[in-house]
């Protein structure tokens, strides 16, 4: 971290939510994926390490319920405590500008454009991460709870529908696992610019260099609002997060607490 200038981008609510998300998803993967490969020796070994099938089930069900509770908390927090801007104008949501940014970013990656398109608080790939998390919690939660309370569910749906839900739960789990291991981990941690990992999910900070490259529109907005001084925009002490002095003197803007949506982690 030496020699870099930092901006405190996210707050403690983001850090806590992301940590809960991380732990619950890892437990779900460890306790769920082996069931997809019942004839593999490694799957039996992983289940044995968890204490057997009964203990594995407890771990899986508990982690799933924690993940669903996190989703409910995030929704309530989002609606009650972050009421502005209105939902469909939230910067985390995908909009037509993102489609243009995707195309221009692809041109940059193949050498047809000199730099990446200027983006605001969230890049288009961060937004896809967020949409994927919300989609995953909804699909896995509904299908998982239906299978957990199978006898009750069979009063309203047939066994064939229950099998469809089981297949959806299983395939969505594998899709989410591969997305996390390949796409998300590269974008956030294994990218050469951030390797071996981004610390944003731990301390809520982002380097000013990264702000200038990936979030220049947000940086301009923060400077205009006085939340970051013009001096800090391009320099400042590497030991103090840029913008901390201004934040102590001015009220935090909406969303400064951070939520699950807040993140490139």
mmCIF file of C-alpha atoms in Angstrom:
data_model
loop_
_atom_site.group_PDB
_atom_site.id
_atom_site.type_symbol
_atom_site.label_atom_id
_atom_site.label_comp_id
_atom_site.label_asym_id
_atom_site.label_seq_id
_atom_site.Cartn_x
_atom_site.Cartn_y
_atom_site.Cartn_z
ATOM 1 C CA UNK A 1 0.000 0.000 0.000
ATOM 2 C CA UNK A 2 3.060 2.229 0.252
ATOM 3 C CA UNK A 3 3.101 5.201 -2.112
ATOM 4 C CA UNK A 4 -0.618 5.027 -2.958
ATOM 5 C CA UNK A 5 -3.350 7.467 -2.041
ATOM 6 C CA UNK A 6 -6.623 5.977 -0.793
ATOM 7 C CA UNK A 7 -10.291 6.927 -0.666
ATOM 8 C CA UNK A 8 -12.687 5.384 1.846
ATOM 9 C CA UNK A 9 -15.297 4.198 -0.623
ATOM 10 C CA UNK A 10 -17.480 1.913 1.534
ATOM 11 C CA UNK A 11 -18.484 1.749 5.182
ATOM 12 C CA UNK A 12 -18.797 -0.870 7.889
ATOM 13 C CA UNK A 13 -22.250 -2.046 6.727
ATOM 14 C CA UNK A 14 -20.730 -3.092 3.408
ATOM 15 C CA UNK A 15 -17.844 -4.906 5.107
ATOM 16 C CA UNK A 16 -20.150 -6.841 7.448
ATOM 17 C CA UNK A 17 -22.616 -7.798 4.725
ATOM 18 C CA UNK A 18 -19.904 -8.927 2.357
ATOM 19 C CA UNK A 19 -18.224 -11.001 5.081
ATOM 20 C CA UNK A 20 -21.521 -12.753 5.857
ATOM 21 C CA UNK A 21 -22.087 -13.285 2.144
ATOM 22 C CA UNK A 22 -18.585 -14.713 1.704
ATOM 23 C CA UNK A 23 -18.788 -17.142 4.622
ATOM 24 C CA UNK A 24 -22.307 -18.369 3.857
ATOM 25 C CA UNK A 25 -21.588 -18.916 0.151
ATOM 26 C CA UNK A 26 -18.337 -20.782 0.868
ATOM 27 C CA UNK A 27 -20.152 -23.064 3.312
ATOM 28 C CA UNK A 28 -22.905 -23.662 0.775
ATOM 29 C CA UNK A 29 -20.369 -24.582 -1.904
ATOM 30 C CA UNK A 30 -18.399 -26.904 0.364
ATOM 31 C CA UNK A 31 -21.511 -28.635 1.694
ATOM 32 C CA UNK A 32 -23.482 -28.677 -1.560
ATOM 33 C CA UNK A 33 -21.155 -29.324 -4.488
ATOM 34 C CA UNK A 34 -20.064 -32.822 -3.322
ATOM 35 C CA UNK A 35 -23.664 -33.984 -3.761
ATOM 36 C CA UNK A 36 -23.303 -33.330 -7.498
ATOM 37 C CA UNK A 37 -20.527 -35.929 -7.683
ATOM 38 C CA UNK A 38 -21.611 -38.846 -5.460
ATOM 39 C CA UNK A 39 -19.352 -41.327 -7.286
ATOM 40 C CA UNK A 40 -16.161 -39.307 -6.784
ATOM 41 C CA UNK A 41 -13.763 -40.142 -3.956
ATOM 42 C CA UNK A 42 -12.995 -36.495 -3.232
ATOM 43 C CA UNK A 43 -16.695 -35.799 -2.647
ATOM 44 C CA UNK A 44 -16.895 -38.517 0.017
ATOM 45 C CA UNK A 45 -13.734 -37.106 1.620
ATOM 46 C CA UNK A 46 -15.162 -33.555 1.754
ATOM 47 C CA UNK A 47 -18.394 -34.824 3.304
ATOM 48 C CA UNK A 48 -16.416 -36.852 5.847
ATOM 49 C CA UNK A 49 -14.457 -33.728 6.842
ATOM 50 C CA UNK A 50 -17.767 -32.020 7.591
ATOM 51 C CA UNK A 51 -18.782 -34.774 9.987
ATOM 52 C CA UNK A 52 -20.834 -36.944 7.674
ATOM 53 C CA UNK A 53 -24.066 -36.461 5.754
ATOM 54 C CA UNK A 54 -26.132 -35.369 8.766
ATOM 55 C CA UNK A 55 -23.666 -32.673 9.785
ATOM 56 C CA UNK A 56 -23.272 -31.624 6.147
ATOM 57 C CA UNK A 57 -27.037 -31.106 5.914
ATOM 58 C CA UNK A 58 -27.050 -28.927 9.035
ATOM 59 C CA UNK A 59 -24.200 -26.807 7.654
ATOM 60 C CA UNK A 60 -25.894 -26.431 4.268
ATOM 61 C CA UNK A 61 -29.320 -25.564 5.639
ATOM 62 C CA UNK A 62 -27.953 -23.117 8.211
ATOM 63 C CA UNK A 63 -25.760 -21.338 5.668
ATOM 64 C CA UNK A 64 -28.704 -21.130 3.262
ATOM 65 C CA UNK A 65 -30.963 -19.590 5.881
ATOM 66 C CA UNK A 66 -28.268 -17.081 6.832
ATOM 67 C CA UNK A 67 -27.901 -16.128 3.166
ATOM 68 C CA UNK A 68 -31.641 -15.624 2.828
ATOM 69 C CA UNK A 69 -31.711 -13.528 6.016
ATOM 70 C CA UNK A 70 -28.912 -11.394 4.552
ATOM 71 C CA UNK A 71 -30.960 -10.888 1.400
ATOM 72 C CA UNK A 72 -33.979 -9.791 3.455
ATOM 73 C CA UNK A 73 -31.834 -7.437 5.540
ATOM 74 C CA UNK A 74 -30.310 -5.944 2.412
ATOM 75 C CA UNK A 75 -33.734 -5.356 0.874
ATOM 76 C CA UNK A 76 -35.102 -3.749 4.059
ATOM 77 C CA UNK A 77 -31.996 -1.606 4.517
ATOM 78 C CA UNK A 78 -32.135 -0.543 0.889
ATOM 79 C CA UNK A 79 -35.798 0.485 1.028
ATOM 80 C CA UNK A 80 -35.963 2.031 4.520
ATOM 81 C CA UNK A 81 -32.563 3.631 5.054
ATOM 82 C CA UNK A 82 -31.569 4.432 1.481
ATOM 83 C CA UNK A 83 -34.770 5.767 0.003
ATOM 84 C CA UNK A 84 -33.032 8.227 -2.333
ATOM 85 C CA UNK A 85 -32.662 8.107 -5.208
ATOM 86 C CA UNK A 86 -35.770 6.178 -6.141
ATOM 87 C CA UNK A 87 -35.219 2.479 -6.779
ATOM 88 C CA UNK A 88 -35.066 2.489 -10.579
ATOM 89 C CA UNK A 89 -32.537 5.337 -10.560
ATOM 90 C CA UNK A 90 -30.084 3.603 -8.248
ATOM 91 C CA UNK A 91 -26.555 3.682 -9.709
ATOM 92 C CA UNK A 92 -26.125 -0.048 -9.058
ATOM 93 C CA UNK A 93 -28.830 -0.974 -11.564
ATOM 94 C CA UNK A 94 -28.019 -1.709 -15.189
ATOM 95 C CA UNK A 95 -29.047 1.031 -17.632
ATOM 96 C CA UNK A 96 -28.615 1.709 -21.378
ATOM 97 C CA UNK A 97 -25.307 3.489 -20.758
ATOM 98 C CA UNK A 98 -23.854 0.229 -19.478
ATOM 99 C CA UNK A 99 -24.527 -1.441 -22.821
ATOM 100 C CA UNK A 100 -22.445 1.246 -24.522
ATOM 101 C CA UNK A 101 -19.749 0.861 -21.846
ATOM 102 C CA UNK A 102 -19.602 -2.899 -22.430
ATOM 103 C CA UNK A 103 -19.063 -2.397 -26.152
ATOM 104 C CA UNK A 104 -16.435 0.297 -25.659
ATOM 105 C CA UNK A 105 -14.661 -1.782 -23.010
ATOM 106 C CA UNK A 106 -14.544 -4.744 -25.405
ATOM 107 C CA UNK A 107 -13.028 -2.481 -28.064
ATOM 108 C CA UNK A 108 -10.391 -1.450 -25.518
ATOM 109 C CA UNK A 109 -9.590 -5.074 -24.689
ATOM 110 C CA UNK A 110 -8.993 -5.942 -28.365
ATOM 111 C CA UNK A 111 -6.881 -2.835 -28.955
ATOM 112 C CA UNK A 112 -9.454 -0.848 -30.939
ATOM 113 C CA UNK A 113 -9.822 1.853 -28.297
ATOM 114 C CA UNK A 114 -7.180 3.783 -26.379
ATOM 115 C CA UNK A 115 -8.727 3.581 -22.909
ATOM 116 C CA UNK A 116 -11.731 2.169 -21.082
ATOM 117 C CA UNK A 117 -14.960 4.201 -21.134
ATOM 118 C CA UNK A 118 -15.468 6.619 -18.213
ATOM 119 C CA UNK A 119 -17.784 5.067 -15.625
ATOM 120 C CA UNK A 120 -19.418 6.236 -12.420
ATOM 121 C CA UNK A 121 -19.833 4.682 -8.991
ATOM 122 C CA UNK A 122 -20.214 1.180 -10.425
ATOM 123 C CA UNK A 123 -18.647 -0.333 -13.508
ATOM 124 C CA UNK A 124 -20.748 -2.512 -15.776
ATOM 125 C CA UNK A 125 -19.042 -5.690 -14.504
ATOM 126 C CA UNK A 126 -19.667 -4.698 -10.868
ATOM 127 C CA UNK A 127 -23.330 -4.285 -11.722
ATOM 128 C CA UNK A 128 -23.424 -7.754 -13.258
ATOM 129 C CA UNK A 129 -21.882 -9.098 -10.050
ATOM 130 C CA UNK A 130 -24.635 -7.460 -8.021
ATOM 131 C CA UNK A 131 -27.433 -8.682 -10.280
ATOM 132 C CA UNK A 132 -25.940 -12.160 -10.120
ATOM 133 C CA UNK A 133 -25.939 -12.123 -6.309
ATOM 134 C CA UNK A 134 -29.570 -10.978 -6.119
ATOM 135 C CA UNK A 135 -30.631 -13.521 -8.740
ATOM 136 C CA UNK A 136 -28.726 -16.288 -7.002
ATOM 137 C CA UNK A 137 -30.181 -15.551 -3.559
ATOM 138 C CA UNK A 138 -33.701 -15.498 -5.010
ATOM 139 C CA UNK A 139 -33.401 -18.692 -7.075
ATOM 140 C CA UNK A 140 -31.383 -20.677 -4.539
ATOM 141 C CA UNK A 141 -33.518 -19.439 -1.672
ATOM 142 C CA UNK A 142 -36.878 -20.318 -3.206
ATOM 143 C CA UNK A 143 -35.810 -23.688 -4.548
ATOM 144 C CA UNK A 144 -33.822 -24.552 -1.432
ATOM 145 C CA UNK A 145 -36.603 -23.723 1.011
ATOM 146 C CA UNK A 146 -39.065 -25.691 -1.119
ATOM 147 C CA UNK A 147 -36.883 -28.785 -0.888
ATOM 148 C CA UNK A 148 -36.151 -28.250 2.805
ATOM 149 C CA UNK A 149 -39.878 -28.232 3.569
ATOM 150 C CA UNK A 150 -40.750 -30.819 0.958
ATOM 151 C CA UNK A 151 -43.773 -32.325 2.705
ATOM 152 C CA UNK A 152 -45.413 -28.931 3.046
ATOM 153 C CA UNK A 153 -44.537 -27.988 -0.542
ATOM 154 C CA UNK A 154 -46.097 -31.186 -1.922
ATOM 155 C CA UNK A 155 -49.462 -29.981 -0.697
ATOM 156 C CA UNK A 156 -49.316 -27.284 -3.378
ATOM 157 C CA UNK A 157 -47.102 -28.664 -6.163
ATOM 158 C CA UNK A 158 -46.565 -32.085 -7.721
ATOM 159 C CA UNK A 159 -43.457 -34.239 -7.315
ATOM 160 C CA UNK A 160 -42.516 -33.501 -10.930
ATOM 161 C CA UNK A 161 -42.388 -29.778 -10.147
ATOM 162 C CA UNK A 162 -40.296 -30.521 -7.084
ATOM 163 C CA UNK A 163 -37.823 -32.361 -9.311
ATOM 164 C CA UNK A 164 -37.696 -29.339 -11.629
ATOM 165 C CA UNK A 165 -36.900 -27.122 -8.627
ATOM 166 C CA UNK A 166 -34.195 -29.546 -7.497
ATOM 167 C CA UNK A 167 -32.577 -29.398 -10.959
ATOM 168 C CA UNK A 168 -32.785 -25.591 -10.977
ATOM 169 C CA UNK A 169 -31.202 -25.456 -7.511
ATOM 170 C CA UNK A 170 -28.392 -27.805 -8.502
ATOM 171 C CA UNK A 171 -27.531 -26.169 -11.826
ATOM 172 C CA UNK A 172 -27.771 -22.626 -10.506
ATOM 173 C CA UNK A 173 -25.404 -23.623 -7.689
ATOM 174 C CA UNK A 174 -22.795 -24.864 -10.164
ATOM 175 C CA UNK A 175 -23.230 -21.787 -12.366
ATOM 176 C CA UNK A 176 -22.774 -19.476 -9.369
ATOM 177 C CA UNK A 177 -19.727 -21.430 -8.184
ATOM 178 C CA UNK A 178 -18.004 -21.240 -11.573
ATOM 179 C CA UNK A 179 -18.844 -17.558 -11.953
ATOM 180 C CA UNK A 180 -17.321 -16.781 -8.555
ATOM 181 C CA UNK A 181 -14.197 -18.844 -9.101
ATOM 182 C CA UNK A 182 -13.489 -17.641 -12.644
ATOM 183 C CA UNK A 183 -15.095 -14.267 -13.392
ATOM 184 C CA UNK A 184 -15.465 -12.602 -10.003
ATOM 185 C CA UNK A 185 -12.145 -13.752 -8.566
ATOM 186 C CA UNK A 186 -10.268 -12.547 -11.657
ATOM 187 C CA UNK A 187 -11.984 -9.153 -11.827
ATOM 188 C CA UNK A 188 -11.506 -8.419 -8.147
ATOM 189 C CA UNK A 189 -8.377 -10.255 -7.033
ATOM 190 C CA UNK A 190 -6.373 -12.003 -9.757
ATOM 191 C CA UNK A 191 -6.395 -9.108 -12.197
ATOM 192 C CA UNK A 192 -2.724 -8.038 -12.526
ATOM 193 C CA UNK A 193 -3.692 -4.544 -11.344
ATOM 194 C CA UNK A 194 -5.008 -5.937 -8.046
ATOM 195 C CA UNK A 195 -3.110 -9.189 -7.532
ATOM 196 C CA UNK A 196 -2.890 -10.858 -5.095
ATOM 197 C CA UNK A 197 -6.176 -9.333 -3.946
ATOM 198 C CA UNK A 198 -8.216 -6.173 -3.523
ATOM 199 C CA UNK A 199 -8.579 -5.110 0.109
ATOM 200 C CA UNK A 200 -11.763 -3.113 -0.488
ATOM 201 C CA UNK A 201 -13.925 -5.898 0.931
ATOM 202 C CA UNK A 202 -11.921 -5.727 4.175
ATOM 203 C CA UNK A 203 -11.234 -2.030 4.745
ATOM 204 C CA UNK A 204 -13.663 -0.325 2.368
ATOM 205 C CA UNK A 205 -10.847 1.645 0.709
ATOM 206 C CA UNK A 206 -9.934 2.071 -2.941
ATOM 207 C CA UNK A 207 -6.820 3.670 -4.368
ATOM 208 C CA UNK A 208 -7.166 7.038 -6.065
ATOM 209 C CA UNK A 209 -5.396 5.508 -9.053
ATOM 210 C CA UNK A 210 -8.195 2.954 -9.378
ATOM 211 C CA UNK A 211 -10.835 5.650 -8.843
ATOM 212 C CA UNK A 212 -9.341 7.675 -11.685
ATOM 213 C CA UNK A 213 -9.257 4.685 -14.025
ATOM 214 C CA UNK A 214 -12.533 2.890 -13.288
ATOM 215 C CA UNK A 215 -14.718 5.511 -11.571
ATOM 216 C CA UNK A 216 -13.722 8.917 -13.000
ATOM 217 C CA UNK A 217 -17.316 10.161 -13.163
ATOM 218 C CA UNK A 218 -17.856 9.424 -9.475
ATOM 219 C CA UNK A 219 -14.518 11.049 -8.651
ATOM 220 C CA UNK A 220 -15.558 14.209 -10.468
ATOM 221 C CA UNK A 221 -18.841 14.201 -8.570
ATOM 222 C CA UNK A 222 -17.116 13.810 -5.190
ATOM 223 C CA UNK A 223 -14.710 16.637 -5.983
ATOM 224 C CA UNK A 224 -17.618 18.858 -7.058
ATOM 225 C CA UNK A 225 -19.447 18.073 -3.796
ATOM 226 C CA UNK A 226 -16.357 18.844 -1.743
ATOM 227 C CA UNK A 227 -16.076 15.301 -0.401
ATOM 228 C CA UNK A 228 -12.640 14.991 -1.998
ATOM 229 C CA UNK A 229 -10.351 17.989 -2.370
ATOM 230 C CA UNK A 230 -8.754 18.739 -5.746
ATOM 231 C CA UNK A 231 -5.362 18.089 -4.127
ATOM 232 C CA UNK A 232 -6.445 14.629 -2.963
ATOM 233 C CA UNK A 233 -7.854 13.849 -6.392
ATOM 234 C CA UNK A 234 -4.357 13.381 -7.777
ATOM 235 C CA UNK A 235 -2.212 13.216 -4.649
ATOM 236 C CA UNK A 236 -2.063 13.522 -0.876
ATOM 237 C CA UNK A 237 -0.596 11.536 1.962
ATOM 238 C CA UNK A 238 -0.381 7.817 1.255
ATOM 239 C CA UNK A 239 -1.012 7.097 4.941
ATOM 240 C CA UNK A 240 -4.394 8.822 5.171
ATOM 241 C CA UNK A 241 -7.365 7.825 3.003
ATOM 242 C CA UNK A 242 -8.150 10.692 0.641
ATOM 243 C CA UNK A 243 -11.364 12.406 1.565
ATOM 244 C CA UNK A 244 -11.324 11.454 5.270
ATOM 245 C CA UNK A 245 -10.793 15.060 6.365
ATOM 246 C CA UNK A 246 -13.668 16.286 4.230
ATOM 247 C CA UNK A 247 -15.965 13.520 5.482
ATOM 248 C CA UNK A 248 -15.298 14.564 9.075
ATOM 249 C CA UNK A 249 -16.447 18.068 8.297
ATOM 250 C CA UNK A 250 -19.431 17.327 6.063
ATOM 251 C CA UNK A 251 -22.447 15.001 6.387
ATOM 252 C CA UNK A 252 -22.137 11.726 4.540
ATOM 253 C CA UNK A 253 -23.939 11.488 1.253
ATOM 254 C CA UNK A 254 -26.708 8.902 0.793
ATOM 255 C CA UNK A 255 -25.247 5.439 0.625
ATOM 256 C CA UNK A 256 -22.023 6.348 2.410
ATOM 257 C CA UNK A 257 -22.716 3.671 5.026
ATOM 258 C CA UNK A 258 -22.335 1.082 2.266
ATOM 259 C CA UNK A 259 -24.588 -1.868 1.476
ATOM 260 C CA UNK A 260 -24.318 -5.223 -0.257
ATOM 261 C CA UNK A 261 -24.702 -3.306 -3.519
ATOM 262 C CA UNK A 262 -21.591 -1.344 -2.625
ATOM 263 C CA UNK A 263 -18.808 -3.383 -3.848
ATOM 264 C CA UNK A 264 -16.258 -4.512 -6.230
ATOM 265 C CA UNK A 265 -15.360 -7.231 -3.839
#
